[in-house]
mmCIF file with all atom_site columns, C-alpha atoms in Angstrom:
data_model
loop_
_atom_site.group_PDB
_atom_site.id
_atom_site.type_symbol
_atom_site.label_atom_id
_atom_site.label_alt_id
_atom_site.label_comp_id
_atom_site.label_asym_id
_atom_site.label_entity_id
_atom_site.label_seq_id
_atom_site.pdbx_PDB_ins_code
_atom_site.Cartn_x
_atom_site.Cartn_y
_atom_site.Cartn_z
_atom_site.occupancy
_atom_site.B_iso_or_equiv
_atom_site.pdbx_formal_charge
_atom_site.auth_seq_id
_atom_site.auth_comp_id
_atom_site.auth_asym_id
_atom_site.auth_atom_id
_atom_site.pdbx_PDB_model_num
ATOM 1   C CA . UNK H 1 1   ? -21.334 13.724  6.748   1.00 59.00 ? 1   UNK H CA 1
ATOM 2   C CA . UNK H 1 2   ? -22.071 10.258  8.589   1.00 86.00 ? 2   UNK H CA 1
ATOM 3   C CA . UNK H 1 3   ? -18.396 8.788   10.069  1.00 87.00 ? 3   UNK H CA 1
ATOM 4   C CA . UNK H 1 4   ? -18.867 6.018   7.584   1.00 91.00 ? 4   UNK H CA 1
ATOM 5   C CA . UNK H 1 5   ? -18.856 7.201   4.616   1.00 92.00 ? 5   UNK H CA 1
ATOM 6   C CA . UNK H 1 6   ? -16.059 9.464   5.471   1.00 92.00 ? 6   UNK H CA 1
ATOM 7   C CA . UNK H 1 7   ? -14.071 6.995   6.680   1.00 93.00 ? 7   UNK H CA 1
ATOM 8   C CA . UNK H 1 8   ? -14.910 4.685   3.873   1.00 92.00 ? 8   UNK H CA 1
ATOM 9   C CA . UNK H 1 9   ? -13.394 7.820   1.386   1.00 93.00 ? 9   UNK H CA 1
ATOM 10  C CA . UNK H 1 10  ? -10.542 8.444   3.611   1.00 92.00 ? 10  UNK H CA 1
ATOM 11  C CA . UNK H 1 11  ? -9.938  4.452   3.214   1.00 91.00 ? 11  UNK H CA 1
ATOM 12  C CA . UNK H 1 12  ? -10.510 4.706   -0.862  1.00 90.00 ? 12  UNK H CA 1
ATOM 13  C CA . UNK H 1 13  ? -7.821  7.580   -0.651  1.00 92.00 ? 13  UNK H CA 1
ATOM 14  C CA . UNK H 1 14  ? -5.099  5.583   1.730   1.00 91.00 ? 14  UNK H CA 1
ATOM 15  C CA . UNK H 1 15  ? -5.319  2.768   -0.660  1.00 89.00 ? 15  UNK H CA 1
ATOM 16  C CA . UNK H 1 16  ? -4.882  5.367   -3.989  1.00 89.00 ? 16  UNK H CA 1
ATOM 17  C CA . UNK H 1 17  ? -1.920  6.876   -2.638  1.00 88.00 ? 17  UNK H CA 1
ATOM 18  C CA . UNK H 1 18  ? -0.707  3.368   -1.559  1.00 86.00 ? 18  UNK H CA 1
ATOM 19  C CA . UNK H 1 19  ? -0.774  2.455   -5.386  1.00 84.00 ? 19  UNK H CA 1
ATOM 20  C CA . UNK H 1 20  ? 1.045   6.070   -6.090  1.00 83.00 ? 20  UNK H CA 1
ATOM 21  C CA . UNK H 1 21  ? 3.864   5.431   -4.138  1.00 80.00 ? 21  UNK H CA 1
ATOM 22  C CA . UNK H 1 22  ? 4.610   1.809   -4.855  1.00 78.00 ? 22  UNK H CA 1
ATOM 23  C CA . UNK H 1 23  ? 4.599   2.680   -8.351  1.00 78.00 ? 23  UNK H CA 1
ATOM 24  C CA . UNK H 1 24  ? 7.131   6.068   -7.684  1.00 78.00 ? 24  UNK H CA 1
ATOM 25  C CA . UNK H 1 25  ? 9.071   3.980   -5.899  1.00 75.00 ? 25  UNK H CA 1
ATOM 26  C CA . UNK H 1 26  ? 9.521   1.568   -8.631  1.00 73.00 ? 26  UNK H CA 1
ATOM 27  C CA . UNK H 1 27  ? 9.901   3.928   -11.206 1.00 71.00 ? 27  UNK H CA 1
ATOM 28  C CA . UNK H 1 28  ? 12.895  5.060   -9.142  1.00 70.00 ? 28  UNK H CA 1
ATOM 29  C CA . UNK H 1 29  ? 14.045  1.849   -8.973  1.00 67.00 ? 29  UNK H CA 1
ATOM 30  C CA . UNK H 1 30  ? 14.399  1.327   -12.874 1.00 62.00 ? 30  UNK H CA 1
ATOM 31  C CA . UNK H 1 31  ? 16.456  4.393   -13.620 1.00 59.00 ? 31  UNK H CA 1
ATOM 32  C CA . UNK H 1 32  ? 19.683  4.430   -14.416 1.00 47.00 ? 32  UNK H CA 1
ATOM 33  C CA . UNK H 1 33  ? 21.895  4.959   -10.700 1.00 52.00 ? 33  UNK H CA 1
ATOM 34  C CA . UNK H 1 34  ? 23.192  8.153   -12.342 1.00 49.00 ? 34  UNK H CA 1
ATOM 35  C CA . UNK H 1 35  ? 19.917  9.816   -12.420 1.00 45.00 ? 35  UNK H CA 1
ATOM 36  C CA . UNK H 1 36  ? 18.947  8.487   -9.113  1.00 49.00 ? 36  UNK H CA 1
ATOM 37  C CA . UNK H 1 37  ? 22.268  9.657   -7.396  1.00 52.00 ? 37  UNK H CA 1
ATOM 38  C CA . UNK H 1 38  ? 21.517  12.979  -8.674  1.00 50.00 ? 38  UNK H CA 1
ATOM 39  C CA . UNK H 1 39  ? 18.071  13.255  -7.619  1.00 52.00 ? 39  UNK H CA 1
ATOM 40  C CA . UNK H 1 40  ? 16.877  15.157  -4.707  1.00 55.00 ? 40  UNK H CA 1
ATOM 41  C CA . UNK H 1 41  ? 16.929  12.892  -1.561  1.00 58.00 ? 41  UNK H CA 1
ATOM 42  C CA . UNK H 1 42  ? 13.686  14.431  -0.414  1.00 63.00 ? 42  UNK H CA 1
ATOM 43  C CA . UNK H 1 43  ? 11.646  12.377  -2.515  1.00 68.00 ? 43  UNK H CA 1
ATOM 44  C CA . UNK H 1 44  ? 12.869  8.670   -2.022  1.00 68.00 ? 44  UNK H CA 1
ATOM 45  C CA . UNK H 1 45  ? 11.767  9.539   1.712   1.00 73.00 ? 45  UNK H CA 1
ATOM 46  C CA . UNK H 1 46  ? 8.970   11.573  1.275   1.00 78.00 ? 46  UNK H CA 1
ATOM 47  C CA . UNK H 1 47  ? 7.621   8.398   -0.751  1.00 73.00 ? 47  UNK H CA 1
ATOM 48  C CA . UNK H 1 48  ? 8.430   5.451   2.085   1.00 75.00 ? 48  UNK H CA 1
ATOM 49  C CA . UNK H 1 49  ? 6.821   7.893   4.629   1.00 80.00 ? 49  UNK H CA 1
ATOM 50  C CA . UNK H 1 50  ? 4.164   8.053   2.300   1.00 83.00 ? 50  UNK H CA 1
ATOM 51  C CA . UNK H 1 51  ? 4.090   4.582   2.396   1.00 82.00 ? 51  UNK H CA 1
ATOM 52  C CA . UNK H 1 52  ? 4.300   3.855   5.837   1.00 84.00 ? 52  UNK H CA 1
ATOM 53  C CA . UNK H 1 53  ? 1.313   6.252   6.616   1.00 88.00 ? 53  UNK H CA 1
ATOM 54  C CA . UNK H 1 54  ? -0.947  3.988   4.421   1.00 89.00 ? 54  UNK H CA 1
ATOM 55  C CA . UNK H 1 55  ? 0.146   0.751   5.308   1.00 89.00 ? 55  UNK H CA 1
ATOM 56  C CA . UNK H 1 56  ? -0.309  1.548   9.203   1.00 92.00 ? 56  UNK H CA 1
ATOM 57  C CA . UNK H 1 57  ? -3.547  3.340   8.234   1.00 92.00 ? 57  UNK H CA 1
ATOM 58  C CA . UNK H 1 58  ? -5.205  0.795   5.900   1.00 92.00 ? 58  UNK H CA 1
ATOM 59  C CA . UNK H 1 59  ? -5.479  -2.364  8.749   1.00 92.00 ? 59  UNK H CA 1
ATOM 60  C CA . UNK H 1 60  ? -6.890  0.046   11.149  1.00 93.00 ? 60  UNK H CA 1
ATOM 61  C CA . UNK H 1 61  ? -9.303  2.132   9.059   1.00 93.00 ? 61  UNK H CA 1
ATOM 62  C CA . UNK H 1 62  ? -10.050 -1.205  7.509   1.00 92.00 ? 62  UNK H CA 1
ATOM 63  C CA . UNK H 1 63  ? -10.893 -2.910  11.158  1.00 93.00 ? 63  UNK H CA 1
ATOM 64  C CA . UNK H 1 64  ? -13.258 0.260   12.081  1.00 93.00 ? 64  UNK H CA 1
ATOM 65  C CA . UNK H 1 65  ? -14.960 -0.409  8.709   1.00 91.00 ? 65  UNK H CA 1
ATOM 66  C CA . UNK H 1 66  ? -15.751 -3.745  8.849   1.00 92.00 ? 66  UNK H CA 1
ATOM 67  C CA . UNK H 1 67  ? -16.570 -2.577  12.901  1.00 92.00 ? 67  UNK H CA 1
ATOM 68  C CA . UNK H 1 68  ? -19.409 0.001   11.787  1.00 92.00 ? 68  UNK H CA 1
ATOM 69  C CA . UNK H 1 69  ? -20.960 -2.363  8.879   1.00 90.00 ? 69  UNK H CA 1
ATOM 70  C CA . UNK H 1 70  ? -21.065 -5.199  11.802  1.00 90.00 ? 70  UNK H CA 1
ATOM 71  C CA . UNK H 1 71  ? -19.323 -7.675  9.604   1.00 91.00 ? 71  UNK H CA 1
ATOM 72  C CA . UNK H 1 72  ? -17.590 -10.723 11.815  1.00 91.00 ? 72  UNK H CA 1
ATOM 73  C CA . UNK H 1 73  ? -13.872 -11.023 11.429  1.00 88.00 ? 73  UNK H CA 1
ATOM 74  C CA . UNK H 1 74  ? -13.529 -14.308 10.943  1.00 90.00 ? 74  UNK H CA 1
ATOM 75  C CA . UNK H 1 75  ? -15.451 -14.044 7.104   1.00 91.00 ? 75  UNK H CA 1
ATOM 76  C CA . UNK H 1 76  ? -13.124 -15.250 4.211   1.00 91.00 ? 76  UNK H CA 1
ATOM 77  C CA . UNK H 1 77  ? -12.884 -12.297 2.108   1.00 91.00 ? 77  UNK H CA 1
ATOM 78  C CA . UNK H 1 78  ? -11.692 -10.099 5.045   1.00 92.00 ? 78  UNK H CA 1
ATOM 79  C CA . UNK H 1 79  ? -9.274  -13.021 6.141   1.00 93.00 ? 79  UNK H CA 1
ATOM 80  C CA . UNK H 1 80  ? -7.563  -13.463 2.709   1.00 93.00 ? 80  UNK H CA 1
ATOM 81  C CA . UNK H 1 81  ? -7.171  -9.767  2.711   1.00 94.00 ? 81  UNK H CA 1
ATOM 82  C CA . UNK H 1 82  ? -5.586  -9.766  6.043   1.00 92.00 ? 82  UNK H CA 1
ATOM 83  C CA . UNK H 1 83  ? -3.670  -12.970 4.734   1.00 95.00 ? 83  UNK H CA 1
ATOM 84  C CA . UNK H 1 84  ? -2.266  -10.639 1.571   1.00 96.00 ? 84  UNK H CA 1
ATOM 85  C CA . UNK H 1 85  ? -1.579  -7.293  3.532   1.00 95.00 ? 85  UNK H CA 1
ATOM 86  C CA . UNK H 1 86  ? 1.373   -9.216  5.125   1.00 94.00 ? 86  UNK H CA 1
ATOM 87  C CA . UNK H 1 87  ? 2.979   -9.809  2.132   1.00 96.00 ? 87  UNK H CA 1
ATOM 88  C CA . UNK H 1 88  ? 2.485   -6.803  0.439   1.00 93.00 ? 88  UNK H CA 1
ATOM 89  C CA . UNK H 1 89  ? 3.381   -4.752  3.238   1.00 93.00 ? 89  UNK H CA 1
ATOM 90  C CA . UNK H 1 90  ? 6.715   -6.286  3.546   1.00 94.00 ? 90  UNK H CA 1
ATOM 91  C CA . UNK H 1 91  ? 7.290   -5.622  -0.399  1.00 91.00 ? 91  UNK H CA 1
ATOM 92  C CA . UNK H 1 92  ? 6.792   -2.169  0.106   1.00 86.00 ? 92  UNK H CA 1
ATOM 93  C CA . UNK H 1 93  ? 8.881   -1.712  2.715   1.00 87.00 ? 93  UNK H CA 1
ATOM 94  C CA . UNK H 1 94  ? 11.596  -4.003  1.608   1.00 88.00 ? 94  UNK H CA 1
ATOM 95  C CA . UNK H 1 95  ? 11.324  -1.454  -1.802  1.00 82.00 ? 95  UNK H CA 1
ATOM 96  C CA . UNK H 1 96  ? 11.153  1.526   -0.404  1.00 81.00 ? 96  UNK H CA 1
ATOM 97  C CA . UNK H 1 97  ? 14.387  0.590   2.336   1.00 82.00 ? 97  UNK H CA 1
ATOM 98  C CA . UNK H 1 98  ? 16.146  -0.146  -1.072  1.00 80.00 ? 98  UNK H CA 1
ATOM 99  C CA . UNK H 1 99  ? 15.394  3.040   -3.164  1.00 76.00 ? 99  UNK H CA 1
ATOM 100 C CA . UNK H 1 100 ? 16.046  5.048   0.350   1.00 71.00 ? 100 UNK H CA 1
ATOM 101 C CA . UNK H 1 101 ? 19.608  3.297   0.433   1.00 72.00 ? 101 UNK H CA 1
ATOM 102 C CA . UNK H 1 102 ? 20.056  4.070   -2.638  1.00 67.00 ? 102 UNK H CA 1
ATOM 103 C CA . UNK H 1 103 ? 20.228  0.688   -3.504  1.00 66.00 ? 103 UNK H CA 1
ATOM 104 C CA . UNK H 1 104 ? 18.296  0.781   -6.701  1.00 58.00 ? 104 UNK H CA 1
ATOM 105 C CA . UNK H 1 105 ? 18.847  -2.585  -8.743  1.00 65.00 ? 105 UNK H CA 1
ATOM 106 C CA . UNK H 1 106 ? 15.704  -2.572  -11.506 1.00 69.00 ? 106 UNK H CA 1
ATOM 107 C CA . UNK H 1 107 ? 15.231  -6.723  -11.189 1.00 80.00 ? 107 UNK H CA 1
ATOM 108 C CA . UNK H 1 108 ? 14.779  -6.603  -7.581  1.00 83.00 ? 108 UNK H CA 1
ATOM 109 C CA . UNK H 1 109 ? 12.777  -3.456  -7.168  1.00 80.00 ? 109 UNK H CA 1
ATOM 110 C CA . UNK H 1 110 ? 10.661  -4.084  -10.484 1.00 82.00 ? 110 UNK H CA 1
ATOM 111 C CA . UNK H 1 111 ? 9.734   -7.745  -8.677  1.00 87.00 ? 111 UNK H CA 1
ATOM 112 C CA . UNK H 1 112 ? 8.895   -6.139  -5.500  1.00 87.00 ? 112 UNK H CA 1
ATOM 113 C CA . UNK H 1 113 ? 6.830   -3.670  -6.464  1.00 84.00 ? 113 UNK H CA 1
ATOM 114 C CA . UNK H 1 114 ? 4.644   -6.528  -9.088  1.00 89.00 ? 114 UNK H CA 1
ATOM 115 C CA . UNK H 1 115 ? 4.339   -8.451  -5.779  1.00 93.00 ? 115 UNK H CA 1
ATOM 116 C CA . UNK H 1 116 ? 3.465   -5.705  -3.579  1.00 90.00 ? 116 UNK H CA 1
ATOM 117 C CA . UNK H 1 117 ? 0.870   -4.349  -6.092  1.00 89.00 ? 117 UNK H CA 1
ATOM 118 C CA . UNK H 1 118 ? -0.204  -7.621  -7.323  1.00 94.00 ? 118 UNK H CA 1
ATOM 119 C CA . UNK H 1 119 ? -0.917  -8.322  -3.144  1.00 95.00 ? 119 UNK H CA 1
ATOM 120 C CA . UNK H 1 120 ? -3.103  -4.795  -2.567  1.00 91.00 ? 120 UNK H CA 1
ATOM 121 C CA . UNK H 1 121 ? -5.047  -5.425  -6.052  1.00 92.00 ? 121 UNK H CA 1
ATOM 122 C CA . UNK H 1 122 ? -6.219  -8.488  -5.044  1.00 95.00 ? 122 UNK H CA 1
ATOM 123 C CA . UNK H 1 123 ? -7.368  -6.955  -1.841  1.00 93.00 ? 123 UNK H CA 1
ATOM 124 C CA . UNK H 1 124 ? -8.548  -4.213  -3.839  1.00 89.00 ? 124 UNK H CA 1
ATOM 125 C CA . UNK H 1 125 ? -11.015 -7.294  -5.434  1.00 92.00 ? 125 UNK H CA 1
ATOM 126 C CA . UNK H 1 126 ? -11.551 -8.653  -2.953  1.00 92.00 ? 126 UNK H CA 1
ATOM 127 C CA . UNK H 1 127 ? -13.003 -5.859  -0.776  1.00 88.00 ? 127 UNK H CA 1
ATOM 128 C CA . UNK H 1 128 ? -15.170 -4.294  -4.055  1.00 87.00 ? 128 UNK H CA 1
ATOM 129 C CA . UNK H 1 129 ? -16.592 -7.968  -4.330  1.00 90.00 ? 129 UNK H CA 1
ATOM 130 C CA . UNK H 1 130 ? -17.039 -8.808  -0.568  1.00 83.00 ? 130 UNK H CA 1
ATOM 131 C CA . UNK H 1 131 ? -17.527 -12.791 -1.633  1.00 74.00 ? 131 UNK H CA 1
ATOM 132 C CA . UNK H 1 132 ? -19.592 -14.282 1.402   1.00 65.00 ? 132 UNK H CA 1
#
């Protein structure tokens, strides 16, 4: 297979599972502290590692892309993207700190995780669109 379209499927699938486990981690974030307290404490973690791994993945797999297709840096589309990664990022860390500390308050975490998907579906438009 040629290196970019693999990469450009391994990209597609760090972006999936980026969706997966913003929206895990906010579903943990609206249950009641009772259930979370007695949940496993695997799966808070498994889910910000999860999360980590794409958002450290993403910028760089991104940056080879747009390397192999020759496309300059400095276009708009791939600045605004780069412009609402930072944001998004932070979200999803900030979230996924809180649900690992147990920290689970539904208003914060629910607004989070709308800002922090909000953020990577715009991207998500903006890279399927590629405005010049």
């Amino acid at each position: 297979m040629e290196h970019f379209a693999l990469l450009r499927m391994l990209h597609g699938v760090a972006g999936v599972l980026l969706f997966v486990a913003f929206f895990a981690l906010a579903g943990r974030c609206r249950r009641s502290r009772r259930l979370v307290a007695g949940a496993p404490s695997r799966w808070p973690a498994f889910h910000a590692v999860l999360l980590l791994l794409c958002l450290v993945g993403l910028p760089v797999s991104g940056w080879w892309l747009a390397h192999l297709a020759g496309w300059p840096l400095g276009q708009l589309w791939l600045l605004g993207s780069s412009l609402l990664f930072l944001p998004g990022a932070i979200c999803g860390l900030w979230l996924a700190a809180r649900v690992a500390g147990r920290r689970a308050g539904a208003r914060l975490g629910l607004g989070l995780a709308l800002i922090g998907v909000s953020c990577f579906a715009a991207i998500l438009g903006l890279m399927v669109i590629k405005p010049v």
